[in-house]
Amino acid sequence: MSSDRKRILSQLAGQTVSAHALTHAHPDHFGSSHAVCEQLRIPLWCGEHDAPVAEGERPAPGQGRAAKLLSKLPPPQPHPVERRLNEGDDVAGFTVLDVPGHSPGHVAYWRESDRTLICGDVLFNLSLPTMRPGLREPYASFTPDPPRNRESARKLAQLKPNLILFGHGPPLNDGGRFVSFIEALPA
Ligand SMILES: [Zn+2]
């Protein structure tokens, strides 16, 4: 979020960072991107179909009444996207995967050598009301195309990852649990 700017910059202090790559352009994932890129003088990278939102367009709304309210909130400060990512691109040894649904240009990052998957919000490992860990599909109020997102989840399950890193919730060191959760989703 925009309000996390200071915390993120202090966590990055002393680290060498050469680029800032998003999983998707939702306010809770790129709210501080402008500040981070300016401060560290690094380029912003983002999935091709989310780049217009990172650059200031309104995002596609989710489902239901809450989505309408959310769409009225002021958007984060935009920032130019220097590199538009697509399926198969390399980002620091990770392969970019197109996984649309939660947003049109959502991407995941996959490193086959140790089967690590950065899945963003294709699944959550957190229940928002209780703040307890647990796998679930992303909330419909933030997801413009839930069926498409479910297809994207199935694509990720086929990878059989060992370690999965989420946008929301702790890392999951149990690929079997990830795969069986997705396989049990309704058709
Ligand atoms: Zn999110």
PDB file of C-alpha atoms and ligand atoms in Angstrom:
ATOM      1  CA  MET A   1       0.000   0.000   0.000  1.00  0.00           C
ATOM      2  CA  SER A   2       1.063   3.642  -0.390  1.00  0.00           C
ATOM      3  CA  SER A   3       1.321   3.827   3.392  1.00  0.00           C
ATOM      4  CA  ASP A   4       4.020   1.100   3.449  1.00  0.00           C
ATOM      5  CA  ARG A   5       6.544   3.204   1.545  1.00  0.00           C
ATOM      6  CA  LYS A   6       8.797   3.953   4.513  1.00  0.00           C
ATOM      7  CA  ARG A   7       8.793   0.399   5.852  1.00  0.00           C
ATOM      8  CA  ILE A   8       9.651  -1.056   2.426  1.00  0.00           C
ATOM      9  CA  LEU A   9      12.468   1.425   1.840  1.00  0.00           C
ATOM     10  CA  SER A  10      13.986   0.762   5.253  1.00  0.00           C
ATOM     11  CA  GLN A  11      13.801  -3.019   4.655  1.00  0.00           C
ATOM     12  CA  LEU A  12      15.640  -2.487   1.347  1.00  0.00           C
ATOM     13  CA  ALA A  13      18.336  -0.241   2.829  1.00  0.00           C
ATOM     14  CA  GLY A  14      21.812  -1.622   2.095  1.00  0.00           C
ATOM     15  CA  GLN A  15      20.524  -4.164  -0.449  1.00  0.00           C
ATOM     16  CA  THR A  16      21.482  -4.056  -4.117  1.00  0.00           C
ATOM     17  CA  VAL A  17      18.258  -3.830  -6.079  1.00  0.00           C
ATOM     18  CA  SER A  18      18.321  -3.459  -9.866  1.00  0.00           C
ATOM     19  CA  ALA A  19      14.619  -3.576 -10.782  1.00  0.00           C
ATOM     20  CA  HIS A  20      11.157  -3.721  -9.241  1.00  0.00           C
ATOM     21  CA  ALA A  21       8.886  -6.390 -10.764  1.00  0.00           C
ATOM     22  CA  LEU A  22       5.169  -6.629  -9.907  1.00  0.00           C
ATOM     23  CA  THR A  23       2.933  -9.681  -9.887  1.00  0.00           C
ATOM     24  CA  HIS A  24      -0.011  -7.371 -10.687  1.00  0.00           C
ATOM     25  CA  ALA A  25      -1.057  -3.730 -10.536  1.00  0.00           C
ATOM     26  CA  HIS A  26      -3.497  -3.675  -7.617  1.00  0.00           C
ATOM     27  CA  PRO A  27      -3.167  -0.866  -5.053  1.00  0.00           C
ATOM     28  CA  ASP A  28      -1.970  -3.268  -2.331  1.00  0.00           C
ATOM     29  CA  HIS A  29       0.852  -4.476  -4.631  1.00  0.00           C
ATOM     30  CA  PHE A  30       2.113  -1.311  -6.316  1.00  0.00           C
ATOM     31  CA  GLY A  31       0.974   1.432  -3.936  1.00  0.00           C
ATOM     32  CA  SER A  32       4.572   2.332  -3.050  1.00  0.00           C
ATOM     33  CA  SER A  33       6.127   1.452  -6.413  1.00  0.00           C
ATOM     34  CA  HIS A  34       6.545   5.040  -7.554  1.00  0.00           C
ATOM     35  CA  ALA A  35       8.362   5.979  -4.334  1.00  0.00           C
ATOM     36  CA  VAL A  36      10.525   2.823  -4.393  1.00  0.00           C
ATOM     37  CA  CYS A  37      11.545   3.256  -8.053  1.00  0.00           C
ATOM     38  CA  GLU A  38      12.293   6.965  -7.605  1.00  0.00           C
ATOM     39  CA  GLN A  39      14.253   6.521  -4.395  1.00  0.00           C
ATOM     40  CA  LEU A  40      16.333   3.547  -5.590  1.00  0.00           C
ATOM     41  CA  ARG A  41      16.470   4.784  -9.233  1.00  0.00           C
ATOM     42  CA  ILE A  42      15.373   1.431 -10.570  1.00  0.00           C
ATOM     43  CA  PRO A  43      12.969   0.557 -13.401  1.00  0.00           C
ATOM     44  CA  LEU A  44       9.440  -0.786 -12.861  1.00  0.00           C
ATOM     45  CA  TRP A  45       8.545  -4.049 -14.631  1.00  0.00           C
ATOM     46  CA  CYS A  46       5.016  -5.423 -14.907  1.00  0.00           C
ATOM     47  CA  GLY A  47       2.855  -7.865 -16.904  1.00  0.00           C
ATOM     48  CA  GLU A  48       1.959  -6.348 -20.255  1.00  0.00           C
ATOM     49  CA  HIS A  49      -1.792  -6.177 -19.616  1.00  0.00           C
ATOM     50  CA  ASP A  50      -1.419  -4.549 -16.170  1.00  0.00           C
ATOM     51  CA  ALA A  51       1.044  -1.917 -17.360  1.00  0.00           C
ATOM     52  CA  PRO A  52      -1.696   0.636 -18.245  1.00  0.00           C
ATOM     53  CA  VAL A  53      -2.963   0.440 -14.623  1.00  0.00           C
ATOM     54  CA  ALA A  54       0.536   0.905 -13.158  1.00  0.00           C
ATOM     55  CA  GLU A  55       0.769   3.929 -15.436  1.00  0.00           C
ATOM     56  CA  GLY A  56      -2.462   5.454 -14.137  1.00  0.00           C
ATOM     57  CA  GLU A  57      -5.494   3.777 -15.781  1.00  0.00           C
ATOM     58  CA  ARG A  58      -8.354   2.559 -13.576  1.00  0.00           C
ATOM     59  CA  PRO A  59      -8.183  -1.205 -12.853  1.00  0.00           C
ATOM     60  CA  ALA A  60     -10.941  -3.574 -14.021  1.00  0.00           C
ATOM     61  CA  PRO A  61     -13.439  -3.835 -11.132  1.00  0.00           C
ATOM     62  CA  GLY A  62     -14.072  -7.051  -9.157  1.00  0.00           C
ATOM     63  CA  GLN A  63     -17.499  -8.604  -8.511  1.00  0.00           C
ATOM     64  CA  GLY A  64     -20.296  -7.225  -6.345  1.00  0.00           C
ATOM     65  CA  ARG A  65     -21.070  -4.142  -4.328  1.00  0.00           C
ATOM     66  CA  ALA A  66     -17.787  -3.940  -2.391  1.00  0.00           C
ATOM     67  CA  ALA A  67     -15.961  -3.804  -5.749  1.00  0.00           C
ATOM     68  CA  LYS A  68     -17.825  -0.634  -6.703  1.00  0.00           C
ATOM     69  CA  LEU A  69     -16.857   1.045  -3.452  1.00  0.00           C
ATOM     70  CA  LEU A  70     -13.230  -0.052  -3.886  1.00  0.00           C
ATOM     71  CA  SER A  71     -13.139   1.388  -7.401  1.00  0.00           C
ATOM     72  CA  LYS A  72     -13.896   4.839  -5.949  1.00  0.00           C
ATOM     73  CA  LEU A  73     -10.786   4.916  -3.751  1.00  0.00           C
ATOM     74  CA  PRO A  74      -8.025   7.205  -5.031  1.00  0.00           C
ATOM     75  CA  PRO A  75      -5.503   5.189  -7.100  1.00  0.00           C
ATOM     76  CA  PRO A  76      -1.804   4.972  -6.103  1.00  0.00           C
ATOM     77  CA  GLN A  77       0.695   7.290  -7.689  1.00  0.00           C
ATOM     78  CA  PRO A  78       1.359   5.958 -11.226  1.00  0.00           C
ATOM     79  CA  HIS A  79       4.818   5.147 -12.559  1.00  0.00           C
ATOM     80  CA  PRO A  80       6.047   4.430 -16.103  1.00  0.00           C
ATOM     81  CA  VAL A  81       6.611   0.737 -16.841  1.00  0.00           C
ATOM     82  CA  GLU A  82       9.989   0.256 -18.458  1.00  0.00           C
ATOM     83  CA  ARG A  83       9.620  -3.419 -19.296  1.00  0.00           C
ATOM     84  CA  ARG A  84       6.331  -5.185 -20.123  1.00  0.00           C
ATOM     85  CA  LEU A  85       6.577  -8.838 -19.101  1.00  0.00           C
ATOM     86  CA  ASN A  86       5.173 -11.774 -21.048  1.00  0.00           C
ATOM     87  CA  GLU A  87       5.056 -15.569 -20.744  1.00  0.00           C
ATOM     88  CA  GLY A  88       8.551 -17.057 -20.957  1.00  0.00           C
ATOM     89  CA  ASP A  89      10.520 -13.901 -20.111  1.00  0.00           C
ATOM     90  CA  ASP A  90      13.402 -14.253 -17.632  1.00  0.00           C
ATOM     91  CA  VAL A  91      13.459 -12.189 -14.439  1.00  0.00           C
ATOM     92  CA  ALA A  92      16.510 -12.860 -12.259  1.00  0.00           C
ATOM     93  CA  GLY A  93      16.476 -16.585 -13.020  1.00  0.00           C
ATOM     94  CA  PHE A  94      12.690 -16.897 -12.726  1.00  0.00           C
ATOM     95  CA  THR A  95      10.464 -17.577 -15.753  1.00  0.00           C
ATOM     96  CA  VAL A  96       7.444 -15.304 -16.201  1.00  0.00           C
ATOM     97  CA  LEU A  97       4.074 -17.086 -16.460  1.00  0.00           C
ATOM     98  CA  ASP A  98       0.898 -15.336 -17.616  1.00  0.00           C
ATOM     99  CA  VAL A  99      -1.803 -16.103 -15.028  1.00  0.00           C
ATOM    100  CA  PRO A 100      -4.689 -13.679 -15.732  1.00  0.00           C
ATOM    101  CA  GLY A 101      -8.015 -13.541 -13.859  1.00  0.00           C
ATOM    102  CA  HIS A 102      -7.320 -11.719 -10.588  1.00  0.00           C
ATOM    103  CA  SER A 103      -6.125  -8.956 -12.905  1.00  0.00           C
ATOM    104  CA  PRO A 104      -5.761  -8.996 -16.712  1.00  0.00           C
ATOM    105  CA  GLY A 105      -1.959  -8.849 -16.612  1.00  0.00           C
ATOM    106  CA  HIS A 106      -1.231 -10.903 -13.490  1.00  0.00           C
ATOM    107  CA  VAL A 107       2.072 -12.812 -13.785  1.00  0.00           C
ATOM    108  CA  ALA A 108       3.724 -15.486 -11.620  1.00  0.00           C
ATOM    109  CA  TYR A 109       7.458 -16.191 -11.399  1.00  0.00           C
ATOM    110  CA  TRP A 110       8.732 -19.775 -11.568  1.00  0.00           C
ATOM    111  CA  ARG A 111      12.212 -21.141 -10.879  1.00  0.00           C
ATOM    112  CA  GLU A 112      12.373 -24.760 -11.911  1.00  0.00           C
ATOM    113  CA  SER A 113      15.853 -25.489 -10.429  1.00  0.00           C
ATOM    114  CA  ASP A 114      14.453 -25.494  -6.872  1.00  0.00           C
ATOM    115  CA  ARG A 115      10.735 -25.511  -7.819  1.00  0.00           C
ATOM    116  CA  THR A 116      10.034 -22.117  -6.262  1.00  0.00           C
ATOM    117  CA  LEU A 117       6.853 -20.339  -7.331  1.00  0.00           C
ATOM    118  CA  ILE A 118       5.974 -16.696  -6.640  1.00  0.00           C
ATOM    119  CA  CYS A 119       2.248 -16.952  -7.280  1.00  0.00           C
ATOM    120  CA  GLY A 120       1.057 -13.470  -6.263  1.00  0.00           C
ATOM    121  CA  ASP A 121      -2.703 -13.444  -5.717  1.00  0.00           C
ATOM    122  CA  VAL A 122      -3.715 -16.419  -7.903  1.00  0.00           C
ATOM    123  CA  LEU A 123      -4.311 -18.036  -4.505  1.00  0.00           C
ATOM    124  CA  PHE A 124      -4.232 -16.504  -1.042  1.00  0.00           C
ATOM    125  CA  ASN A 125      -2.681 -18.306   1.918  1.00  0.00           C
ATOM    126  CA  LEU A 126      -4.673 -16.135   4.299  1.00  0.00           C
ATOM    127  CA  SER A 127      -8.225 -15.554   5.418  1.00  0.00           C
ATOM    128  CA  LEU A 128      -8.737 -11.789   5.599  1.00  0.00           C
ATOM    129  CA  PRO A 129     -11.442 -11.707   8.303  1.00  0.00           C
ATOM    130  CA  THR A 130      -9.441 -13.891  10.716  1.00  0.00           C
ATOM    131  CA  MET A 131      -5.907 -13.128   9.395  1.00  0.00           C
ATOM    132  CA  ARG A 132      -5.156 -16.851   9.818  1.00  0.00           C
ATOM    133  CA  PRO A 133      -3.146 -18.765   7.187  1.00  0.00           C
ATOM    134  CA  GLY A 134      -5.114 -21.048   4.877  1.00  0.00           C
ATOM    135  CA  LEU A 135      -5.387 -21.575   1.124  1.00  0.00           C
ATOM    136  CA  ARG A 136      -8.316 -19.920  -0.649  1.00  0.00           C
ATOM    137  CA  GLU A 137      -9.139 -18.361  -3.981  1.00  0.00           C
ATOM    138  CA  PRO A 138      -8.790 -14.577  -4.085  1.00  0.00           C
ATOM    139  CA  TYR A 139     -11.808 -12.592  -2.928  1.00  0.00           C
ATOM    140  CA  ALA A 140     -14.307 -12.005  -5.751  1.00  0.00           C
ATOM    141  CA  SER A 141     -14.617  -8.330  -4.833  1.00  0.00           C
ATOM    142  CA  PHE A 142     -10.992  -7.878  -5.961  1.00  0.00           C
ATOM    143  CA  THR A 143     -11.132 -10.322  -8.889  1.00  0.00           C
ATOM    144  CA  PRO A 144     -12.594  -9.243 -12.241  1.00  0.00           C
ATOM    145  CA  ASP A 145     -12.598 -12.762 -13.773  1.00  0.00           C
ATOM    146  CA  PRO A 146     -12.761 -15.593 -11.178  1.00  0.00           C
ATOM    147  CA  PRO A 147     -13.192 -18.466 -13.737  1.00  0.00           C
ATOM    148  CA  ARG A 148     -10.104 -17.296 -15.599  1.00  0.00           C
ATOM    149  CA  ASN A 149      -8.202 -17.081 -12.314  1.00  0.00           C
ATOM    150  CA  ARG A 150      -9.169 -20.673 -11.540  1.00  0.00           C
ATOM    151  CA  GLU A 151      -7.750 -21.747 -14.916  1.00  0.00           C
ATOM    152  CA  SER A 152      -4.557 -19.921 -14.007  1.00  0.00           C
ATOM    153  CA  ALA A 153      -4.419 -21.753 -10.652  1.00  0.00           C
ATOM    154  CA  ARG A 154      -4.689 -25.079 -12.517  1.00  0.00           C
ATOM    155  CA  LYS A 155      -1.806 -24.042 -14.744  1.00  0.00           C
ATOM    156  CA  LEU A 156       0.316 -23.396 -11.623  1.00  0.00           C
ATOM    157  CA  ALA A 157      -0.671 -26.720 -10.009  1.00  0.00           C
ATOM    158  CA  GLN A 158       0.760 -28.553 -13.047  1.00  0.00           C
ATOM    159  CA  LEU A 159       4.214 -27.209 -12.144  1.00  0.00           C
ATOM    160  CA  LYS A 160       4.233 -29.186  -8.873  1.00  0.00           C
ATOM    161  CA  PRO A 161       6.119 -26.489  -6.919  1.00  0.00           C
ATOM    162  CA  ASN A 162       8.001 -27.189  -3.658  1.00  0.00           C
ATOM    163  CA  LEU A 163       7.836 -23.683  -2.191  1.00  0.00           C
ATOM    164  CA  ILE A 164       5.018 -21.246  -2.911  1.00  0.00           C
ATOM    165  CA  LEU A 165       5.172 -17.527  -2.085  1.00  0.00           C
ATOM    166  CA  PHE A 166       1.941 -15.535  -1.938  1.00  0.00           C
ATOM    167  CA  GLY A 167       0.892 -11.907  -2.036  1.00  0.00           C
ATOM    168  CA  HIS A 168      -1.133 -12.568   1.126  1.00  0.00           C
ATOM    169  CA  GLY A 169      -0.189 -15.069   3.806  1.00  0.00           C
ATOM    170  CA  PRO A 170       2.961 -16.981   4.764  1.00  0.00           C
ATOM    171  CA  PRO A 171       5.106 -19.063   2.375  1.00  0.00           C
ATOM    172  CA  LEU A 172       3.940 -22.647   1.913  1.00  0.00           C
ATOM    173  CA  ASN A 173       6.551 -25.392   2.008  1.00  0.00           C
ATOM    174  CA  ASP A 174       4.093 -28.098   1.000  1.00  0.00           C
ATOM    175  CA  GLY A 175       3.571 -28.374  -2.746  1.00  0.00           C
ATOM    176  CA  GLY A 176       1.267 -31.358  -2.280  1.00  0.00           C
ATOM    177  CA  ARG A 177      -1.184 -29.277  -0.266  1.00  0.00           C
ATOM    178  CA  PHE A 178      -1.132 -26.533  -2.925  1.00  0.00           C
ATOM    179  CA  VAL A 179      -1.806 -29.010  -5.749  1.00  0.00           C
ATOM    180  CA  SER A 180      -4.568 -30.918  -3.945  1.00  0.00           C
ATOM    181  CA  PHE A 181      -6.341 -27.673  -2.973  1.00  0.00           C
ATOM    182  CA  ILE A 182      -6.438 -26.633  -6.642  1.00  0.00           C
ATOM    183  CA  GLU A 183      -7.427 -30.089  -7.886  1.00  0.00           C
ATOM    184  CA  ALA A 184     -10.404 -30.065  -5.462  1.00  0.00           C
ATOM    185  CA  LEU A 185     -11.800 -26.768  -6.846  1.00  0.00           C
ATOM    186  CA  PRO A 186     -15.148 -27.137  -8.675  1.00  0.00           C
ATOM    187  CA  ALA A 187     -14.970 -27.439 -12.460  1.00  0.00           C
TER     188      ALA A 187
HETATM  189 ZN    ZN B   1      -3.406  -8.548  -3.253  1.00  0.00          ZN
END
